[in-house]
Coordinates of C-alpha atoms in Angstrom, one line a residue:
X14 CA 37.1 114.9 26.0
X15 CA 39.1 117.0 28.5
X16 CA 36.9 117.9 31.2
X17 CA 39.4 120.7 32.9
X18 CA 38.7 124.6 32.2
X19 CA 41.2 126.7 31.4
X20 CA 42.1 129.5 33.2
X21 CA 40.4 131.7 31.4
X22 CA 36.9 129.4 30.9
X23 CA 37.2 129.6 34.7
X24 CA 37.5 133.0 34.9
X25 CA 34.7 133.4 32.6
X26 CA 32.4 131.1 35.2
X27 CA 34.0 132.9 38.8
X28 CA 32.3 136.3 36.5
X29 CA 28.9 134.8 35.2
X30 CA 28.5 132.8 38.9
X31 CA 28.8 136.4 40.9
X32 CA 26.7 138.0 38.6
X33 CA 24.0 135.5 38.7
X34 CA 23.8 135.3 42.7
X35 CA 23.6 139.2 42.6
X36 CA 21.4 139.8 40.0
X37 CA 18.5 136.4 39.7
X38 CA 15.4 137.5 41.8
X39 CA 14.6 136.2 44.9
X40 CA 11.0 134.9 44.2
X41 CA 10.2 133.5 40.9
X42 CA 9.0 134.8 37.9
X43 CA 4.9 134.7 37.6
X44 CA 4.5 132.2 34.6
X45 CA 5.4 133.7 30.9
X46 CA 2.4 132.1 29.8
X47 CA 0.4 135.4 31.3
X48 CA 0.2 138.8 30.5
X49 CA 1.9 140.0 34.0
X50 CA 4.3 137.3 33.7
X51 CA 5.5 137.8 29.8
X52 CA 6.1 141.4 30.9
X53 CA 8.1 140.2 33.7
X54 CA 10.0 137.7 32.2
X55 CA 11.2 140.3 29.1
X56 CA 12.6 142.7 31.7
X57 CA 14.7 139.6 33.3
X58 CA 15.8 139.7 29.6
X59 CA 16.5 143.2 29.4
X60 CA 18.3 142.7 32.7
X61 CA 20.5 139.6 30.9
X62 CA 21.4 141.8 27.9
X63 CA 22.2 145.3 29.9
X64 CA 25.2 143.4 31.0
X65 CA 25.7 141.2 28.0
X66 CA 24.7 138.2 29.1
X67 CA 21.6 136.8 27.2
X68 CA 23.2 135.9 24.3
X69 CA 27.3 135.0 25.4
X70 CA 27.9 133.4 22.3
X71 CA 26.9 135.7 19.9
X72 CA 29.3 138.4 18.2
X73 CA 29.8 141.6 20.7
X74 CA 28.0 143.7 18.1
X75 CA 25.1 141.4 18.4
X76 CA 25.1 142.3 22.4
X77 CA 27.2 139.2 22.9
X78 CA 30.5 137.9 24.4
X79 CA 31.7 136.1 21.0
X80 CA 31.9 133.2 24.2
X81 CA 33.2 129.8 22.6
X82 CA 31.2 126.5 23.0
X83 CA 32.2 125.5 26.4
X84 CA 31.9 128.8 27.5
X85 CA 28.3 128.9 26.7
X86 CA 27.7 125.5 28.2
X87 CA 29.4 126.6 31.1
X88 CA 27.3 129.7 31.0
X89 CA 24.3 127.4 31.1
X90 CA 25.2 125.1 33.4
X91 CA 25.7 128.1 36.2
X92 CA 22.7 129.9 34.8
X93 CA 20.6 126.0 35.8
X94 CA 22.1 126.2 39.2
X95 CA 21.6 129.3 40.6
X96 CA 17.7 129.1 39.4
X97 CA 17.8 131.7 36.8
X98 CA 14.5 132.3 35.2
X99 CA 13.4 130.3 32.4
X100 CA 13.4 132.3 28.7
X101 CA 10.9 133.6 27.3
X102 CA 13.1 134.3 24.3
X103 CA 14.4 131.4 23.6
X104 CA 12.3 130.2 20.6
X105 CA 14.4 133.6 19.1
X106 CA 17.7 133.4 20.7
X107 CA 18.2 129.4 20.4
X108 CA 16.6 127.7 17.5
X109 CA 16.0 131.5 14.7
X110 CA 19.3 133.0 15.7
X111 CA 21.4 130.6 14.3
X112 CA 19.6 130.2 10.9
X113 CA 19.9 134.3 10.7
X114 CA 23.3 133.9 11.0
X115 CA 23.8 131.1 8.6
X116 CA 21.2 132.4 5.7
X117 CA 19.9 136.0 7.0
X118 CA 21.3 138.7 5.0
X119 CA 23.3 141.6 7.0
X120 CA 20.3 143.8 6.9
X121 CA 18.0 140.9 8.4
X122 CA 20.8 140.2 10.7
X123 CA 21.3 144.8 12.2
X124 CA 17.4 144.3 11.9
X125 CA 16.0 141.4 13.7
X126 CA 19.4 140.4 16.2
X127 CA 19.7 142.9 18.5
X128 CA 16.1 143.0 19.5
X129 CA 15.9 139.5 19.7
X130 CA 19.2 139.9 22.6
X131 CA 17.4 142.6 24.2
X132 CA 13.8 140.9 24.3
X133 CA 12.2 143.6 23.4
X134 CA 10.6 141.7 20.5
X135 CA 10.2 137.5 21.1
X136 CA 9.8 135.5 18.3
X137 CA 7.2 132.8 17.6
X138 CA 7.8 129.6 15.8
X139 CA 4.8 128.6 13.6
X140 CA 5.5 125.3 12.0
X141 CA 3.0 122.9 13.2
X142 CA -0.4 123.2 10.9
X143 CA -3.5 120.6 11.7
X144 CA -2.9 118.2 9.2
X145 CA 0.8 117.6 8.9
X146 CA 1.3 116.2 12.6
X147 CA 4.7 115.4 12.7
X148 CA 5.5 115.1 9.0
X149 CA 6.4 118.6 8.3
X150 CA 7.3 118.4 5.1
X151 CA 3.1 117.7 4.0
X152 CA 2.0 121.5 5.0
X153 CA -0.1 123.3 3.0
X154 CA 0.0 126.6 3.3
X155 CA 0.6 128.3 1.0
X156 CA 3.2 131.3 -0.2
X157 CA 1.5 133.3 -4.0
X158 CA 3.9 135.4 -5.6
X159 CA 3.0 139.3 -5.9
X160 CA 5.7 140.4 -8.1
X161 CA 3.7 144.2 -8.4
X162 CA 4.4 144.8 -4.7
X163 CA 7.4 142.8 -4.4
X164 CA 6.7 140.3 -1.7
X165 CA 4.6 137.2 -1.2
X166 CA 1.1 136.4 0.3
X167 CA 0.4 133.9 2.2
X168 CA -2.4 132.2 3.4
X169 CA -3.6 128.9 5.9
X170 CA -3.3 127.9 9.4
X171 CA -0.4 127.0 11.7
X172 CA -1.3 125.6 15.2
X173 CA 0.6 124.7 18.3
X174 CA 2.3 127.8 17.8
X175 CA 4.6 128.4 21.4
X176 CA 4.8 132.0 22.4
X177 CA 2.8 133.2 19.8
X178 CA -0.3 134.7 22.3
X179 CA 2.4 137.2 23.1
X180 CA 5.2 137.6 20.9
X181 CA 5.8 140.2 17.8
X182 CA 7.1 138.0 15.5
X183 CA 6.7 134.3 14.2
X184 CA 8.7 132.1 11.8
X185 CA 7.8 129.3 9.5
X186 CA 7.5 127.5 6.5
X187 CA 5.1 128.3 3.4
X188 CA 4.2 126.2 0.1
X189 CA 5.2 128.3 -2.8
X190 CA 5.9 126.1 -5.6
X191 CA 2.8 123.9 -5.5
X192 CA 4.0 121.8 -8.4
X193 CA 7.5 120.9 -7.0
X194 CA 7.9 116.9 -7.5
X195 CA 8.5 116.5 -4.0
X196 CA 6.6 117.5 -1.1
X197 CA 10.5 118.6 0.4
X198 CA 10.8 120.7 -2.8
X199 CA 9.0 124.2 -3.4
X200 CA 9.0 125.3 0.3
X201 CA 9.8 128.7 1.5
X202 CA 11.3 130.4 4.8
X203 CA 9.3 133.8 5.8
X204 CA 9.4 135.6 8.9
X205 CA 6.7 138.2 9.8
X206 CA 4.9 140.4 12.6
X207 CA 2.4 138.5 14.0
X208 CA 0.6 142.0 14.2
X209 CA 0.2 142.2 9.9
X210 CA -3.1 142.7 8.3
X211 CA -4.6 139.0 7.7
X212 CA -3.3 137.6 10.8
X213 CA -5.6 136.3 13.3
X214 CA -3.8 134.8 16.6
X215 CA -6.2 132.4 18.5
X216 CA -4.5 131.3 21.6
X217 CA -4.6 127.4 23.0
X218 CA -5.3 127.1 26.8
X219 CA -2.9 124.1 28.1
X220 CA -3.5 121.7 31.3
X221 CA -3.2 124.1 33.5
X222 CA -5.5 126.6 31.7
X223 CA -2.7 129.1 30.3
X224 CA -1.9 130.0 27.1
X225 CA 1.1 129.0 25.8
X226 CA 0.2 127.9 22.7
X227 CA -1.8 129.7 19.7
X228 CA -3.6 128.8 16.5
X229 CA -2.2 131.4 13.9
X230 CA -4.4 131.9 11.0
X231 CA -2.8 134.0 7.8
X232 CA -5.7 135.4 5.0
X233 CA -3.7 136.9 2.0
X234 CA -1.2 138.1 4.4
X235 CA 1.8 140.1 2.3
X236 CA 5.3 139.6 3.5
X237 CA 8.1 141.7 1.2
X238 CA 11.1 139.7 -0.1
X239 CA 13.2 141.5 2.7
X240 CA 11.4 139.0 5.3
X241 CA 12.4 135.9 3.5
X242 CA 15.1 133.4 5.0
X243 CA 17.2 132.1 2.4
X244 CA 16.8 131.4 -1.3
X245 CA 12.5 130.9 -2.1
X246 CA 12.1 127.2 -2.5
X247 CA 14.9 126.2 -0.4
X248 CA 13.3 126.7 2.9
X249 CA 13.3 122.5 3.9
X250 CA 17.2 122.6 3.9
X251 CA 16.7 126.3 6.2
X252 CA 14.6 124.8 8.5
X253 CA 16.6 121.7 9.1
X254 CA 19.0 123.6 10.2
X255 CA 16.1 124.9 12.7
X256 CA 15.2 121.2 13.5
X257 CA 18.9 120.6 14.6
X258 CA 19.5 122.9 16.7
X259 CA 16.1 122.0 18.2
X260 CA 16.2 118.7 18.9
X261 CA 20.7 118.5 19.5
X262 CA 22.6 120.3 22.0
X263 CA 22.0 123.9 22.0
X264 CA 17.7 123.9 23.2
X265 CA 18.4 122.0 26.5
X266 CA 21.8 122.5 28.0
X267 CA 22.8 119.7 30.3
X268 CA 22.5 122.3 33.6
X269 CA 19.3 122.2 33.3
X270 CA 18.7 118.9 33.7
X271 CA 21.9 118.3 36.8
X272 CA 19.7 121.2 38.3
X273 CA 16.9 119.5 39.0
X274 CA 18.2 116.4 39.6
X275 CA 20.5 117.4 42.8
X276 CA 16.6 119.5 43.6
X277 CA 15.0 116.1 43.5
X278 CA 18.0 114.9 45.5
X279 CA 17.5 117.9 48.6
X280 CA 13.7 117.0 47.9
X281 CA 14.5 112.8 48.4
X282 CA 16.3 113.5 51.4
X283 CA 13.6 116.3 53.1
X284 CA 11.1 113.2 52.9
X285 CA 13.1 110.4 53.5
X286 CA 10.8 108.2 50.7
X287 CA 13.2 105.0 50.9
X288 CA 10.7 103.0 48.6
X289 CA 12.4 106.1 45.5
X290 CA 16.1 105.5 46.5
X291 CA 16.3 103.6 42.6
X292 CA 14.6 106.1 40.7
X293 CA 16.1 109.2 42.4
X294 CA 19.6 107.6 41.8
X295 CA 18.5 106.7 38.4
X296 CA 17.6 109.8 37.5
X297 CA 20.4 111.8 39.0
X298 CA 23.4 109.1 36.7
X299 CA 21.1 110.0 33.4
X300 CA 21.3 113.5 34.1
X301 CA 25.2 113.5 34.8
X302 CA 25.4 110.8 32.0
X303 CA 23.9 113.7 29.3
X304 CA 25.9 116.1 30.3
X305 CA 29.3 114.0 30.1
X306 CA 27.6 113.3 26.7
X307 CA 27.3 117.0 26.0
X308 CA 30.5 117.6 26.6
X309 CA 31.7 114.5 24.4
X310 CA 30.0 116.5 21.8
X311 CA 31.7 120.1 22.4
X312 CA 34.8 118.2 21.7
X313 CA 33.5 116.9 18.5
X314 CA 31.9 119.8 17.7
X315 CA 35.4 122.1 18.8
X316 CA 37.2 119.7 15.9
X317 CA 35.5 120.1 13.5
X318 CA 32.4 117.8 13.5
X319 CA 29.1 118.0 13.2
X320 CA 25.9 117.2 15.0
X321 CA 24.1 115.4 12.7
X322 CA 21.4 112.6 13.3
X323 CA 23.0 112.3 16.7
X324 CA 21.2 115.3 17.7
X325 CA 18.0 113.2 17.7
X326 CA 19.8 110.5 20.5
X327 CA 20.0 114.0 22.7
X328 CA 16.0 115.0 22.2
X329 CA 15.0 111.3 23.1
X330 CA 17.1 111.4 26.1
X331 CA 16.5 114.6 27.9
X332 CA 12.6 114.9 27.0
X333 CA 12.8 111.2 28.7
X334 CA 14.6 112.2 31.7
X335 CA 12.5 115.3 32.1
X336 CA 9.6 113.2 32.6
X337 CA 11.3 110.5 35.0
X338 CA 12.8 113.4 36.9
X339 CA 9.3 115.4 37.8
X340 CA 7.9 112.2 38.1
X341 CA 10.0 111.4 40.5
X342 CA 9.4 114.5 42.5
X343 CA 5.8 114.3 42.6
X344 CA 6.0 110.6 44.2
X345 CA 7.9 112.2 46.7
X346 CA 5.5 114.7 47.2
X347 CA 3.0 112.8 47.8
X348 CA -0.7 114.6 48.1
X349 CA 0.8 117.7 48.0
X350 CA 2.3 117.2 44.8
X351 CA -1.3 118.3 44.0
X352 CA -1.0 121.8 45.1
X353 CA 0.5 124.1 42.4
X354 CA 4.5 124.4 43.0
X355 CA 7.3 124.4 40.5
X356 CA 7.7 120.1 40.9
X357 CA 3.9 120.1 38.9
X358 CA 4.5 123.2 36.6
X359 CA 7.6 121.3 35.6
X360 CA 5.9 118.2 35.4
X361 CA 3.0 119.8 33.1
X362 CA 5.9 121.3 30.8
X363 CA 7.9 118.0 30.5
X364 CA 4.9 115.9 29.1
X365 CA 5.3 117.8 26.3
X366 CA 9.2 117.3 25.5
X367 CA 8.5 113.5 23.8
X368 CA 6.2 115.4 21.1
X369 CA 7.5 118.9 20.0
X370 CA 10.8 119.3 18.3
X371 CA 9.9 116.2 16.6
X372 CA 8.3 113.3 18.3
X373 CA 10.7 110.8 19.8
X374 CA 8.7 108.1 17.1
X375 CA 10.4 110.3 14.3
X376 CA 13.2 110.7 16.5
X377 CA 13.8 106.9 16.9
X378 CA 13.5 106.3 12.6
X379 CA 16.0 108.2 12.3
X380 CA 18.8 106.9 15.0
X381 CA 17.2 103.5 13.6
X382 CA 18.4 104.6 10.6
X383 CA 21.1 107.5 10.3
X384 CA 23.0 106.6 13.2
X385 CA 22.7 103.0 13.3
X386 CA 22.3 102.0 9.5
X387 CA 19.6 99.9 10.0
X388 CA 17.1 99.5 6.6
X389 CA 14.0 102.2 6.5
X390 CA 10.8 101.5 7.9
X391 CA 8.6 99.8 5.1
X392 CA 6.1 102.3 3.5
X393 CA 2.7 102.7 5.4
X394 CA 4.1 101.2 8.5
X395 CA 4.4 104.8 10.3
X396 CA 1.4 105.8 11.9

């Protein structure tokens, strides 16, 4: 692992560092999870991608930088620091992006890529439904085939659907061979406008009484063969590729996490709480311990390897250390941790991060046994 930047990956952070301190407002963003604050947050995009920096490791023609590996995490790592907005298009730019670009077709790719950089259309990921819980693979929704029109129609419900009160277009997966021996088999990738005939969009309030979820319900909806991911029937091995990017490196950079960690540091020392002096240093090694991790894996990854299962030893970690960092904070705080402030919001948020991407039960099967070798998990012992 060689932790010194070349001259030119420093160059690359001197430019992305002065154009952050010039360009990320002064006040933050209203939340996304709000009409006023959506619209604010895709003009912070706009403003990313009018100078090429939303998407740095995508081809230029893409809007990109075609920026290598440790570019982009040192792109993230500055982006953390300086306080930078979260993204409101990340469920496009980080976890569909890369499956376009490893199964998307080169119209899907002119067609969907460059307003995905741009934000001018955010993308929804619908794969939860309300009996599958975590087990993905048991949904039943359904894809018919409508060879007249040349398409397919779906129909069924996805829930817990993130971004998808707002956002113009959602991705997930559809049964369309319901009498594929296994439950992996006969599944199929679409991608369509949330705005079709037959879609209803029911958003979810959260803790904090803001929508950030949505129940998406689908009634004979028709979706054309051009809106299909990869092969029809192949969409479990598409989506995996989904799944890793989720739950390994590229969904929560390492800055993020060092961010708030030297915050809750500034915060420790404002209030003087000597009772935390464990836990804030605790929490400030696991977030320096990821990202020397991270970068253990950029190596790997820059030879030649691959993620892999290990991706899953990432998502437990960080949605761990998210919650011990805000935690943290809000001990600090005290009383006033009650009142509304970016401490709670974060707080709220990180609750979540042991159950999406994959809950860190599922996640803990499979370092159990894909990392570590250990024997499966007798039948009917998962809950």
């Amino acid at each position: 692992m060689d932790l010194d930047l070349s001259p030119g990956e420093l160059a690359f952070r001197d430019e992305a560092r002065a154009w952050l301190a010039a360009n990320v407002p002064a006040d933050p963003l209203p939340s996304m999870d709000t009409s006023p604050g959506w619209r604010a947050h895709q003009e912070w995009e706009a403003r990313l991608a009018a100078d090429r920096w939303s998407v740095v490791s995508w081809p230029e023609e893409f809007h990109g930088r075609d920026a290598s590996l440790v570019e982009w995490v040192v792109f993230e790592e500055e982006y953390y620091r300086a306080g930078a907005p979260g993204r409101v298009s990340q469920n496009g730019i980080f976890l569909l992006a890369p499956i376009i670009f490893g199964h998307g077709n080169p119209e899907q790719q002119r067609r969907w890529l460059p307003t995905m950089a741009t934000g001018e259309q955010i993308w929804a990921q619908c794969w939860s439904e309300p009996e599958a819980g975590s087990d993905l693979a048991s949904l039943s929704s359904t894809a018919r085939r409508d060879d007249e029109r040349g398409g397919w129609v779906l129909n069924g419900q996805k829930t817990w659907s993130s971004r998808a009160p707002f956002a113009d277009w959602g991705f997930g997966l559809f049964r369309s061979d319901p009498d594929a021996q296994r439950k992996h088999d006969g599944l199929t990738y679409f991608c369509f406008p949330l705005d079709a005939a037959g879609i209803t969009v029911r958003p979810i309030a959260q803790l904090d009484g803001e929508p950030g979820f949505a129940e998406v319900f689908f009634e004979d909806v028709f979706v054309p063969d051009a809106d299909v991911l990869g092969a029809p029937g192949d969409g479990w091995r598409v989506a995996m590729s989904t799944a890793g990017n989720e739950r390994g490196l590229s969904l929560r950079s390492p800055g993020r996490f060092c961010a708030a960690a030297d915050r809750l540091v500034d915060l420790y020392a404002a209030t003087r709480t000597s009772s935390a002096t464990e836990r804030v240093v605790d929490a400030w090694i696991r977030a320096e311990a990821y990202r020397l991790y991270t970068w253990g894996t950029v190596t790997r990854l820059a030879d030649g390897g691959e993620m892999g299962a290990a991706g899953s030893v990432n998502k437990v970690w960080w949605s761990e250390l998210d919650v011990a960092l805000h935690e943290t904070a809000l001990d600090l705080l005290g009383p006033e941790a009650e009142v509304a402030g970016p401490w709670l919001d974060g707080y709220l948020f990180s609750l979540s991060g042991p159950i999406y991407a994959g809950t860190n039960e599922i996640q803990r099967n499979i370092i159990a046994e894909r990392v570590l070798g250990l024997p499966r998990e007798a039948k009917g012992a998962r809950a």
